[in-house]
């Protein structure tokens, strides 16, 4: 055994798996996994996003989902490698109806993690490269329509005389990425966006907003950002890109259109979606409805005694225009996560007198340290030079089941605290309440569990540490007066501007608003893993709730996340929808009960 | 010698060249070339586009241009290979001020062709990939401008309070590609375009227009077309892409702006460019002026007796809207090149009665045959799979000096005639006058020598062969009457529509119109090689006249060509302009006398 190369080991393991599954021998297949084992499947066998954890769960999934799908053609992709006792490699495989790729990690010859993801449906492959369309028919064809005439016809008919198969509510990166995938799969789709133009949801944010994630992490499918793009991108530059992308990907993007109400017609198995487009009411009847209304729900604007009496400007961070005109003014920002920090820093740069009110502790990570410790291996120039393309990085990213993440993430944040100890000491000295997640597992897990609670520092922390941004910590808002804000600790801050950087309601608040409370409760909470930490109550679910996979409401889907998640998971949502459109059987395995309604 | 690998041969040859040049030993350097030899240089040593042909010319160039540039670092790129007795490989090198790449072909150990091209100026490299900008400054910076504010500031100031270094007249693919390169090199540039939007010069062509070149050949720099794009692209799809590209590449693109007049101020060494922008007159004072007004000049509309009396529609092909509304009408199209064929076919498809008037012979190549015999090796999926990226293909394309092309191209067209003999026989039987270039060297050379004279058949030829499009050949237009056209052969054709697909005036007609007849004559004819064939009078010039290189008018440049030429040669125009902006010495070698004024 020891003399085998990593590639031989993975090849033999895959051969053995293939043989066991062909023989329908669940026991033999399960024997290939170690005691501590995971098989994560994105759509290919389960028509779900599901992780089997441990042998019992694994056997059940193999028997009920994997073997019935007719898996075959297990092959290694490229070379495997060995590091820290783990042999790992990429792989590909097929089922009766689809092709997939994945990744496996072996410890002492048995699998610790196996990832399988669907890449395409047989007979419905995207046409590209060698299979691209010719674009124009040779010969003469009376009545032929040009590309423009076809586009104009579709634009005139879809949603009017021809119903789309899918309606996506929300035209940010989530809706756009999914719309692009569906267009390439020939699934008639309309994207509805209340803003006028694609990109407006970025344009309307505070002006100093730059992406806190680096460019390599943020690509959309099909058209990567050019090589000369900066590492961190302005919101307006991303906005322009989204607008261009929507146009050249030929999406049916309805700007200035608001969804008023959606109702599922059980009899006809279609949605009745009432929209107002450019002021005109219109009813759409798609077979599937996708909510891509943002990673989070609607702005969470607390009700504070006396806020209606405030004489200055008062708004939620989502409505904050930026610092212009606030020079010399007294600003109070409630909150201490990303938006709060960005807004405080921009106001300070403009010359305002700024106070941040920190109600609870925040995870702060310095951008350079974060890039080095977390992004560098997967999304960076260094990764690209090591052959880790965006596609490979995306696979590696999802190859570690959520259950394994805490043990992997905690050492990263231990190292971060060591490396930036002096920085953190100064922040704490200024009164800032720091955390690194309840269990010290850091930013990624905090994001997955509760969708926020952090700031990637690009400068504001320094202003807080040295007192240029004043800090009120361990307190909250008691009441608002005409020209001041009173905190729970009894202090009163004179104010011309109050910004509530208080976050967003849960994502399924949109379900309540657009569909019904009943459907919202049936579907339950979105996001979160059931980690049993704050804002993420148990029981453990193993995967993010409701995202990118079938829900308890037939034909209702959730698409969301940052640019990375929008890019990668839009593939799985698109394949699930395409399979349904083509009447390919999609037996869903492992859909869990709803534990929390919001 | 025989036992050396191709890579060793090329490596040793480059070492020997490097040594000879370092020793300033022209004789030793020239000895490395065979008797029949070429050194083609794109800007790197000559600050010109120049080919030394044969030993005398080679020695002079080595002595006067190459050695003074301080060449060094000659190295092979990748592996060389041997085929048909020719050993060839890619290479890179440096001069004191620049880096370059190229290609060499050895026969029996000595060079037959050497190509050297400049890729970047030292100290002025484009920032991309590992050297990309960070995009946002860490820390706090009072008064900092966001990306959007910087863009808005530039937009408000450039051309108004701040003069651009370069003005490009013409915002088609030529102006856009060059504008993108200059933006990446931080050369302040304004592109002026009389149409409202980027892409309009494509949008306004006849509706059935598709690119006759395949997608792999047509990429713009920096953002390649997506992999799912069709092989042949509709004009409107390209138009949308150009519009998006102009936006996301952040070009200063002035639509709805017309250049009225330009004059070179010898004293201040700047141009005085009078433009009308959105109806308002404005004077620009750039240091350099680039004409990117199309591969050709203004439409060539002949004056025909009686044309003012015609009762139907009469226009030049550039103004032809397409076939809509011409069903059942009688159309006469004068001309037999690409536009004439496309327009005839679309009118026939619409149900018009169509006659083509062929005044002189035309080269017809069937698209599939042309793809297979010419594009396949460089611009195709097969080429990509063989590792020939667009950049490599572009280098290979220019690696064969023009003098060598006839001998290489002729066999291709001999094969084409064999392969499609039956097709050509039917066309001739219908009276169509065919040629394959005066010397049988085909489409590429016909294009280079005279800028047209061909049709890539996508279906119209079949309509001509079987008489569905009627043909009048070996004749011209005598006069036009109220409802008919009289040909030189005495025949009279009733007509509701007459389209003059009669081509374009020479490119430097724009110089006469915008600058002066004097400057137009000083600069002389554009395009053409001096092949001594029809429309391309000798003497032999070795390179295309005036394109992408210094002209006899200081600070006046011509940028043009199809998407391929616009892509590749924009690099050299941009580097020449950047060098001048940075006051890097640019001694021009080998600028020839003007032999023809138009």
JSON list of N, CA and C in Angstrom, two decimals, chain A residues 210-270:
[
{"chain": "A", "resi": 210, "resn": "UNK", "atom": "N", "xyz": [-16.90, 49.22, -0.86]},
{"chain": "A", "resi": 210, "resn": "UNK", "atom": "CA", "xyz": [-16.11, 48.36, -1.73]},
{"chain": "A", "resi": 210, "resn": "UNK", "atom": "C", "xyz": [-16.36, 46.92, -1.30]},
{"chain": "A", "resi": 211, "resn": "UNK", "atom": "N", "xyz": [-16.23, 46.00, -2.25]},
{"chain": "A", "resi": 211, "resn": "UNK", "atom": "CA", "xyz": [-16.36, 44.60, -1.86]},
{"chain": "A", "resi": 211, "resn": "UNK", "atom": "C", "xyz": [-15.27, 44.25, -0.85]},
{"chain": "A", "resi": 212, "resn": "UNK", "atom": "N", "xyz": [-15.66, 43.52, 0.17]},
{"chain": "A", "resi": 212, "resn": "UNK", "atom": "CA", "xyz": [-14.68, 43.11, 1.16]},
{"chain": "A", "resi": 212, "resn": "UNK", "atom": "C", "xyz": [-14.06, 41.76, 0.80]},
{"chain": "A", "resi": 213, "resn": "UNK", "atom": "N", "xyz": [-14.63, 41.11, -0.19]},
{"chain": "A", "resi": 213, "resn": "UNK", "atom": "CA", "xyz": [-14.03, 39.87, -0.69]},
{"chain": "A", "resi": 213, "resn": "UNK", "atom": "C", "xyz": [-13.20, 40.19, -1.92]},
{"chain": "A", "resi": 214, "resn": "UNK", "atom": "N", "xyz": [-12.14, 39.41, -2.18]},
{"chain": "A", "resi": 214, "resn": "UNK", "atom": "CA", "xyz": [-11.27, 39.74, -3.30]},
{"chain": "A", "resi": 214, "resn": "UNK", "atom": "C", "xyz": [-11.84, 39.26, -4.64]},
{"chain": "A", "resi": 215, "resn": "UNK", "atom": "N", "xyz": [-11.32, 39.83, -5.68]},
{"chain": "A", "resi": 215, "resn": "UNK", "atom": "CA", "xyz": [-11.84, 39.66, -7.03]},
{"chain": "A", "resi": 215, "resn": "UNK", "atom": "C", "xyz": [-11.91, 38.20, -7.47]},
{"chain": "A", "resi": 216, "resn": "UNK", "atom": "N", "xyz": [-10.94, 37.40, -7.07]},
{"chain": "A", "resi": 216, "resn": "UNK", "atom": "CA", "xyz": [-10.91, 35.99, -7.51]},
{"chain": "A", "resi": 216, "resn": "UNK", "atom": "C", "xyz": [-12.09, 35.20, -6.97]},
{"chain": "A", "resi": 217, "resn": "UNK", "atom": "N", "xyz": [-12.65, 35.69, -5.90]},
{"chain": "A", "resi": 217, "resn": "UNK", "atom": "CA", "xyz": [-13.74, 35.01, -5.19]},
{"chain": "A", "resi": 217, "resn": "UNK", "atom": "C", "xyz": [-15.09, 35.42, -5.76]},
{"chain": "A", "resi": 218, "resn": "UNK", "atom": "N", "xyz": [-15.10, 36.47, -6.56]},
{"chain": "A", "resi": 218, "resn": "UNK", "atom": "CA", "xyz": [-16.35, 37.15, -6.89]},
{"chain": "A", "resi": 218, "resn": "UNK", "atom": "C", "xyz": [-16.85, 36.95, -8.33]},
{"chain": "A", "resi": 219, "resn": "UNK", "atom": "N", "xyz": [-16.11, 36.20, -9.13]},
{"chain": "A", "resi": 219, "resn": "UNK", "atom": "CA", "xyz": [-16.51, 36.02, -10.53]},
{"chain": "A", "resi": 219, "resn": "UNK", "atom": "C", "xyz": [-17.96, 35.56, -10.66]},
{"chain": "A", "resi": 220, "resn": "UNK", "atom": "N", "xyz": [-18.59, 35.98, -11.74]},
{"chain": "A", "resi": 220, "resn": "UNK", "atom": "CA", "xyz": [-19.87, 35.40, -12.14]},
{"chain": "A", "resi": 220, "resn": "UNK", "atom": "C", "xyz": [-19.59, 34.25, -13.10]},
{"chain": "A", "resi": 221, "resn": "UNK", "atom": "N", "xyz": [-20.58, 33.38, -13.32]},
{"chain": "A", "resi": 221, "resn": "UNK", "atom": "CA", "xyz": [-20.36, 32.32, -14.31]},
{"chain": "A", "resi": 221, "resn": "UNK", "atom": "C", "xyz": [-20.22, 32.91, -15.73]},
{"chain": "A", "resi": 222, "resn": "UNK", "atom": "N", "xyz": [-19.55, 32.20, -16.58]},
{"chain": "A", "resi": 222, "resn": "UNK", "atom": "CA", "xyz": [-19.47, 32.47, -18.03]},
{"chain": "A", "resi": 222, "resn": "UNK", "atom": "C", "xyz": [-18.53, 33.61, -18.44]},
{"chain": "A", "resi": 223, "resn": "UNK", "atom": "N", "xyz": [-18.56, 34.72, -17.71]},
{"chain": "A", "resi": 223, "resn": "UNK", "atom": "CA", "xyz": [-17.66, 35.83, -18.10]},
{"chain": "A", "resi": 223, "resn": "UNK", "atom": "C", "xyz": [-16.89, 36.27, -16.85]},
{"chain": "A", "resi": 224, "resn": "UNK", "atom": "N", "xyz": [-15.68, 35.76, -16.70]},
{"chain": "A", "resi": 224, "resn": "UNK", "atom": "CA", "xyz": [-14.89, 36.18, -15.53]},
{"chain": "A", "resi": 224, "resn": "UNK", "atom": "C", "xyz": [-14.50, 37.66, -15.65]},
{"chain": "A", "resi": 225, "resn": "UNK", "atom": "N", "xyz": [-14.25, 38.27, -14.52]},
{"chain": "A", "resi": 225, "resn": "UNK", "atom": "CA", "xyz": [-13.73, 39.64, -14.54]},
{"chain": "A", "resi": 225, "resn": "UNK", "atom": "C", "xyz": [-12.40, 39.65, -15.29]},
{"chain": "A", "resi": 226, "resn": "UNK", "atom": "N", "xyz": [-12.09, 40.77, -15.95]},
{"chain": "A", "resi": 226, "resn": "UNK", "atom": "CA", "xyz": [-10.80, 40.86, -16.64]},
{"chain": "A", "resi": 226, "resn": "UNK", "atom": "C", "xyz": [-9.64, 40.82, -15.64]},
{"chain": "A", "resi": 227, "resn": "UNK", "atom": "N", "xyz": [-8.50, 40.42, -16.16]},
{"chain": "A", "resi": 227, "resn": "UNK", "atom": "CA", "xyz": [-7.30, 40.26, -15.34]},
{"chain": "A", "resi": 227, "resn": "UNK", "atom": "C", "xyz": [-6.80, 41.56, -14.73]},
{"chain": "A", "resi": 228, "resn": "UNK", "atom": "N", "xyz": [-7.21, 42.69, -15.30]},
{"chain": "A", "resi": 228, "resn": "UNK", "atom": "CA", "xyz": [-6.69, 43.95, -14.78]},
{"chain": "A", "resi": 228, "resn": "UNK", "atom": "C", "xyz": [-7.58, 44.52, -13.68]},
{"chain": "A", "resi": 229, "resn": "UNK", "atom": "N", "xyz": [-8.66, 43.81, -13.35]},
{"chain": "A", "resi": 229, "resn": "UNK", "atom": "CA", "xyz": [-9.52, 44.34, -12.29]},
{"chain": "A", "resi": 229, "resn": "UNK", "atom": "C", "xyz": [-8.80, 44.34, -10.96]},
{"chain": "A", "resi": 230, "resn": "UNK", "atom": "N", "xyz": [-9.11, 45.34, -10.13]},
{"chain": "A", "resi": 230, "resn": "UNK", "atom": "CA", "xyz": [-8.44, 45.42, -8.84]},
{"chain": "A", "resi": 230, "resn": "UNK", "atom": "C", "xyz": [-8.88, 44.30, -7.89]},
{"chain": "A", "resi": 231, "resn": "UNK", "atom": "N", "xyz": [-8.11, 44.11, -6.87]},
{"chain": "A", "resi": 231, "resn": "UNK", "atom": "CA", "xyz": [-8.43, 43.07, -5.88]},
{"chain": "A", "resi": 231, "resn": "UNK", "atom": "C", "xyz": [-9.77, 43.36, -5.21]},
{"chain": "A", "resi": 232, "resn": "UNK", "atom": "N", "xyz": [-9.96, 44.59, -4.84]},
{"chain": "A", "resi": 232, "resn": "UNK", "atom": "CA", "xyz": [-11.22, 44.97, -4.19]},
{"chain": "A", "resi": 232, "resn": "UNK", "atom": "C", "xyz": [-11.93, 45.99, -5.07]},
{"chain": "A", "resi": 233, "resn": "UNK", "atom": "N", "xyz": [-13.18, 45.76, -5.28]},
{"chain": "A", "resi": 233, "resn": "UNK", "atom": "CA", "xyz": [-13.90, 46.45, -6.32]},
{"chain": "A", "resi": 233, "resn": "UNK", "atom": "C", "xyz": [-14.95, 47.38, -5.73]},
{"chain": "A", "resi": 234, "resn": "UNK", "atom": "N", "xyz": [-15.04, 48.57, -6.29]},
{"chain": "A", "resi": 234, "resn": "UNK", "atom": "CA", "xyz": [-16.08, 49.50, -5.87]},
{"chain": "A", "resi": 234, "resn": "UNK", "atom": "C", "xyz": [-17.46, 48.97, -6.21]},
{"chain": "A", "resi": 235, "resn": "UNK", "atom": "N", "xyz": [-18.42, 49.29, -5.37]},
{"chain": "A", "resi": 235, "resn": "UNK", "atom": "CA", "xyz": [-19.80, 48.87, -5.61]},
{"chain": "A", "resi": 235, "resn": "UNK", "atom": "C", "xyz": [-20.32, 49.34, -6.97]},
{"chain": "A", "resi": 236, "resn": "UNK", "atom": "N", "xyz": [-19.91, 50.51, -7.41]},
{"chain": "A", "resi": 236, "resn": "UNK", "atom": "CA", "xyz": [-20.43, 51.03, -8.68]},
{"chain": "A", "resi": 236, "resn": "UNK", "atom": "C", "xyz": [-19.82, 50.32, -9.88]},
{"chain": "A", "resi": 237, "resn": "UNK", "atom": "N", "xyz": [-18.60, 49.87, -9.70]},
{"chain": "A", "resi": 237, "resn": "UNK", "atom": "CA", "xyz": [-17.94, 49.12, -10.79]},
{"chain": "A", "resi": 237, "resn": "UNK", "atom": "C", "xyz": [-18.61, 47.75, -10.93]},
{"chain": "A", "resi": 238, "resn": "UNK", "atom": "N", "xyz": [-18.90, 47.12, -9.81]},
{"chain": "A", "resi": 238, "resn": "UNK", "atom": "CA", "xyz": [-19.63, 45.86, -9.84]},
{"chain": "A", "resi": 238, "resn": "UNK", "atom": "C", "xyz": [-21.02, 46.08, -10.44]},
{"chain": "A", "resi": 239, "resn": "UNK", "atom": "N", "xyz": [-21.63, 47.20, -10.08]},
{"chain": "A", "resi": 239, "resn": "UNK", "atom": "CA", "xyz": [-22.97, 47.50, -10.60]},
{"chain": "A", "resi": 239, "resn": "UNK", "atom": "C", "xyz": [-22.96, 47.59, -12.12]},
{"chain": "A", "resi": 240, "resn": "UNK", "atom": "N", "xyz": [-21.98, 48.30, -12.66]},
{"chain": "A", "resi": 240, "resn": "UNK", "atom": "CA", "xyz": [-21.88, 48.41, -14.12]},
{"chain": "A", "resi": 240, "resn": "UNK", "atom": "C", "xyz": [-21.64, 47.04, -14.76]},
{"chain": "A", "resi": 241, "resn": "UNK", "atom": "N", "xyz": [-20.83, 46.25, -14.10]},
{"chain": "A", "resi": 241, "resn": "UNK", "atom": "CA", "xyz": [-20.57, 44.90, -14.63]},
{"chain": "A", "resi": 241, "resn": "UNK", "atom": "C", "xyz": [-21.86, 44.08, -14.66]},
{"chain": "A", "resi": 242, "resn": "UNK", "atom": "N", "xyz": [-22.63, 44.14, -13.59]},
{"chain": "A", "resi": 242, "resn": "UNK", "atom": "CA", "xyz": [-23.89, 43.38, -13.55]},
{"chain": "A", "resi": 242, "resn": "UNK", "atom": "C", "xyz": [-24.84, 43.84, -14.65]},
{"chain": "A", "resi": 243, "resn": "UNK", "atom": "N", "xyz": [-24.85, 45.13, -14.89]},
{"chain": "A", "resi": 243, "resn": "UNK", "atom": "CA", "xyz": [-25.74, 45.66, -15.93]},
{"chain": "A", "resi": 243, "resn": "UNK", "atom": "C", "xyz": [-25.32, 45.17, -17.30]},
{"chain": "A", "resi": 244, "resn": "UNK", "atom": "N", "xyz": [-24.02, 45.24, -17.57]},
{"chain": "A", "resi": 244, "resn": "UNK", "atom": "CA", "xyz": [-23.50, 44.74, -18.84]},
{"chain": "A", "resi": 244, "resn": "UNK", "atom": "C", "xyz": [-23.75, 43.25, -18.98]},
{"chain": "A", "resi": 245, "resn": "UNK", "atom": "N", "xyz": [-23.52, 42.53, -17.89]},
{"chain": "A", "resi": 245, "resn": "UNK", "atom": "CA", "xyz": [-23.64, 41.07, -17.90]},
{"chain": "A", "resi": 245, "resn": "UNK", "atom": "C", "xyz": [-25.07, 40.65, -18.24]},
{"chain": "A", "resi": 246, "resn": "UNK", "atom": "N", "xyz": [-26.00, 41.34, -17.62]},
{"chain": "A", "resi": 246, "resn": "UNK", "atom": "CA", "xyz": [-27.41, 41.06, -17.85]},
{"chain": "A", "resi": 246, "resn": "UNK", "atom": "C", "xyz": [-27.77, 41.24, -19.33]},
{"chain": "A", "resi": 247, "resn": "UNK", "atom": "N", "xyz": [-27.15, 42.27, -19.91]},
{"chain": "A", "resi": 247, "resn": "UNK", "atom": "CA", "xyz": [-27.41, 42.55, -21.32]},
{"chain": "A", "resi": 247, "resn": "UNK", "atom": "C", "xyz": [-26.75, 41.51, -22.23]},
{"chain": "A", "resi": 248, "resn": "UNK", "atom": "N", "xyz": [-25.48, 41.27, -22.06]},
{"chain": "A", "resi": 248, "resn": "UNK", "atom": "CA", "xyz": [-24.81, 40.39, -23.02]},
{"chain": "A", "resi": 248, "resn": "UNK", "atom": "C", "xyz": [-25.15, 38.92, -22.77]},
{"chain": "A", "resi": 249, "resn": "UNK", "atom": "N", "xyz": [-25.60, 38.58, -21.59]},
{"chain": "A", "resi": 249, "resn": "UNK", "atom": "CA", "xyz": [-26.06, 37.21, -21.37]},
{"chain": "A", "resi": 249, "resn": "UNK", "atom": "C", "xyz": [-27.51, 37.04, -21.81]},
{"chain": "A", "resi": 250, "resn": "UNK", "atom": "N", "xyz": [-28.09, 38.13, -22.30]},
{"chain": "A", "resi": 250, "resn": "UNK", "atom": "CA", "xyz": [-29.42, 38.09, -22.92]},
{"chain": "A", "resi": 250, "resn": "UNK", "atom": "C", "xyz": [-30.51, 37.63, -21.95]},
{"chain": "A", "resi": 251, "resn": "UNK", "atom": "N", "xyz": [-30.45, 38.19, -20.75]},
{"chain": "A", "resi": 251, "resn": "UNK", "atom": "CA", "xyz": [-31.45, 37.83, -19.75]},
{"chain": "A", "resi": 251, "resn": "UNK", "atom": "C", "xyz": [-32.72, 38.64, -19.96]},
{"chain": "A", "resi": 252, "resn": "UNK", "atom": "N", "xyz": [-33.84, 38.03, -19.64]},
{"chain": "A", "resi": 252, "resn": "UNK", "atom": "CA", "xyz": [-35.11, 38.75, -19.64]},
{"chain": "A", "resi": 252, "resn": "UNK", "atom": "C", "xyz": [-35.25, 39.40, -18.28]},
{"chain": "A", "resi": 253, "resn": "UNK", "atom": "N", "xyz": [-34.74, 40.60, -18.20]},
{"chain": "A", "resi": 253, "resn": "UNK", "atom": "CA", "xyz": [-34.60, 41.30, -16.93]},
{"chain": "A", "resi": 253, "resn": "UNK", "atom": "C", "xyz": [-35.60, 42.44, -16.91]},
{"chain": "A", "resi": 254, "resn": "UNK", "atom": "N", "xyz": [-36.60, 42.30, -16.06]},
{"chain": "A", "resi": 254, "resn": "UNK", "atom": "CA", "xyz": [-37.62, 43.34, -15.95]},
{"chain": "A", "resi": 254, "resn": "UNK", "atom": "C", "xyz": [-37.26, 44.29, -14.80]},
{"chain": "A", "resi": 255, "resn": "UNK", "atom": "N", "xyz": [-36.66, 45.41, -15.13]},
{"chain": "A", "resi": 255, "resn": "UNK", "atom": "CA", "xyz": [-36.42, 46.43, -14.12]},
{"chain": "A", "resi": 255, "resn": "UNK", "atom": "C", "xyz": [-37.69, 47.19, -13.83]},
{"chain": "A", "resi": 256, "resn": "UNK", "atom": "N", "xyz": [-37.65, 48.03, -12.80]},
{"chain": "A", "resi": 256, "resn": "UNK", "atom": "CA", "xyz": [-38.82, 48.83, -12.40]},
{"chain": "A", "resi": 256, "resn": "UNK", "atom": "C", "xyz": [-40.07, 47.96, -12.26]},
{"chain": "A", "resi": 257, "resn": "UNK", "atom": "N", "xyz": [-39.88, 46.76, -11.78]},
{"chain": "A", "resi": 257, "resn": "UNK", "atom": "CA", "xyz": [-40.99, 45.82, -11.64]},
{"chain": "A", "resi": 257, "resn": "UNK", "atom": "C", "xyz": [-41.01, 45.28, -10.22]},
{"chain": "A", "resi": 258, "resn": "UNK", "atom": "N", "xyz": [-42.17, 45.35, -9.61]},
{"chain": "A", "resi": 258, "resn": "UNK", "atom": "CA", "xyz": [-42.27, 44.90, -8.22]},
{"chain": "A", "resi": 258, "resn": "UNK", "atom": "C", "xyz": [-43.25, 43.74, -8.12]},
{"chain": "A", "resi": 259, "resn": "UNK", "atom": "N", "xyz": [-42.87, 42.75, -7.36]},
{"chain": "A", "resi": 259, "resn": "UNK", "atom": "CA", "xyz": [-43.80, 41.66, -7.09]},
{"chain": "A", "resi": 259, "resn": "UNK", "atom": "C", "xyz": [-44.69, 42.05, -5.92]},
{"chain": "A", "resi": 260, "resn": "UNK", "atom": "N", "xyz": [-45.99, 42.02, -6.13]},
{"chain": "A", "resi": 260, "resn": "UNK", "atom": "CA", "xyz": [-46.92, 42.40, -5.07]},
{"chain": "A", "resi": 260, "resn": "UNK", "atom": "C", "xyz": [-47.35, 41.19, -4.25]},
{"chain": "A", "resi": 261, "resn": "UNK", "atom": "N", "xyz": [-47.52, 40.07, -4.95]},
{"chain": "A", "resi": 261, "resn": "UNK", "atom": "CA", "xyz": [-48.10, 38.93, -4.26]},
{"chain": "A", "resi": 261, "resn": "UNK", "atom": "C", "xyz": [-47.90, 37.71, -5.14]},
{"chain": "A", "resi": 262, "resn": "UNK", "atom": "N", "xyz": [-47.65, 36.56, -4.49]},
{"chain": "A", "resi": 262, "resn": "UNK", "atom": "CA", "xyz": [-47.53, 35.31, -5.24]},
{"chain": "A", "resi": 262, "resn": "UNK", "atom": "C", "xyz": [-48.31, 34.23, -4.50]},
{"chain": "A", "resi": 263, "resn": "UNK", "atom": "N", "xyz": [-48.96, 33.40, -5.27]},
{"chain": "A", "resi": 263, "resn": "UNK", "atom": "CA", "xyz": [-49.80, 32.38, -4.66]},
{"chain": "A", "resi": 263, "resn": "UNK", "atom": "C", "xyz": [-49.64, 31.11, -5.50]},
{"chain": "A", "resi": 264, "resn": "UNK", "atom": "N", "xyz": [-49.54, 29.97, -4.85]},
{"chain": "A", "resi": 264, "resn": "UNK", "atom": "CA", "xyz": [-49.37, 28.74, -5.60]},
{"chain": "A", "resi": 264, "resn": "UNK", "atom": "C", "xyz": [-50.72, 28.13, -5.91]},
{"chain": "A", "resi": 265, "resn": "UNK", "atom": "N", "xyz": [-50.96, 27.91, -7.18]},
{"chain": "A", "resi": 265, "resn": "UNK", "atom": "CA", "xyz": [-52.20, 27.30, -7.63]},
{"chain": "A", "resi": 265, "resn": "UNK", "atom": "C", "xyz": [-51.97, 25.78, -7.67]},
{"chain": "A", "resi": 266, "resn": "UNK", "atom": "N", "xyz": [-52.47, 25.11, -6.62]},
{"chain": "A", "resi": 266, "resn": "UNK", "atom": "CA", "xyz": [-52.20, 23.66, -6.46]},
{"chain": "A", "resi": 266, "resn": "UNK", "atom": "C", "xyz": [-52.80, 22.86, -7.61]},
{"chain": "A", "resi": 267, "resn": "UNK", "atom": "N", "xyz": [-53.91, 23.33, -8.12]},
{"chain": "A", "resi": 267, "resn": "UNK", "atom": "CA", "xyz": [-54.61, 22.59, -9.17]},
{"chain": "A", "resi": 267, "resn": "UNK", "atom": "C", "xyz": [-53.80, 22.59, -10.46]},
{"chain": "A", "resi": 268, "resn": "UNK", "atom": "N", "xyz": [-53.44, 23.78, -10.89]},
{"chain": "A", "resi": 268, "resn": "UNK", "atom": "CA", "xyz": [-52.70, 23.88, -12.15]},
{"chain": "A", "resi": 268, "resn": "UNK", "atom": "C", "xyz": [-51.20, 23.73, -11.96]},
{"chain": "A", "resi": 269, "resn": "UNK", "atom": "N", "xyz": [-50.80, 23.59, -10.68]},
{"chain": "A", "resi": 269, "resn": "UNK", "atom": "CA", "xyz": [-49.38, 23.48, -10.36]},
{"chain": "A", "resi": 269, "resn": "UNK", "atom": "C", "xyz": [-48.56, 24.60, -11.01]},
{"chain": "A", "resi": 270, "resn": "UNK", "atom": "N", "xyz": [-49.03, 25.80, -10.76]},
{"chain": "A", "resi": 270, "resn": "UNK", "atom": "CA", "xyz": [-48.27, 26.96, -11.23]},
{"chain": "A", "resi": 270, "resn": "UNK", "atom": "C", "xyz": [-48.47, 28.10, -10.23]}
]
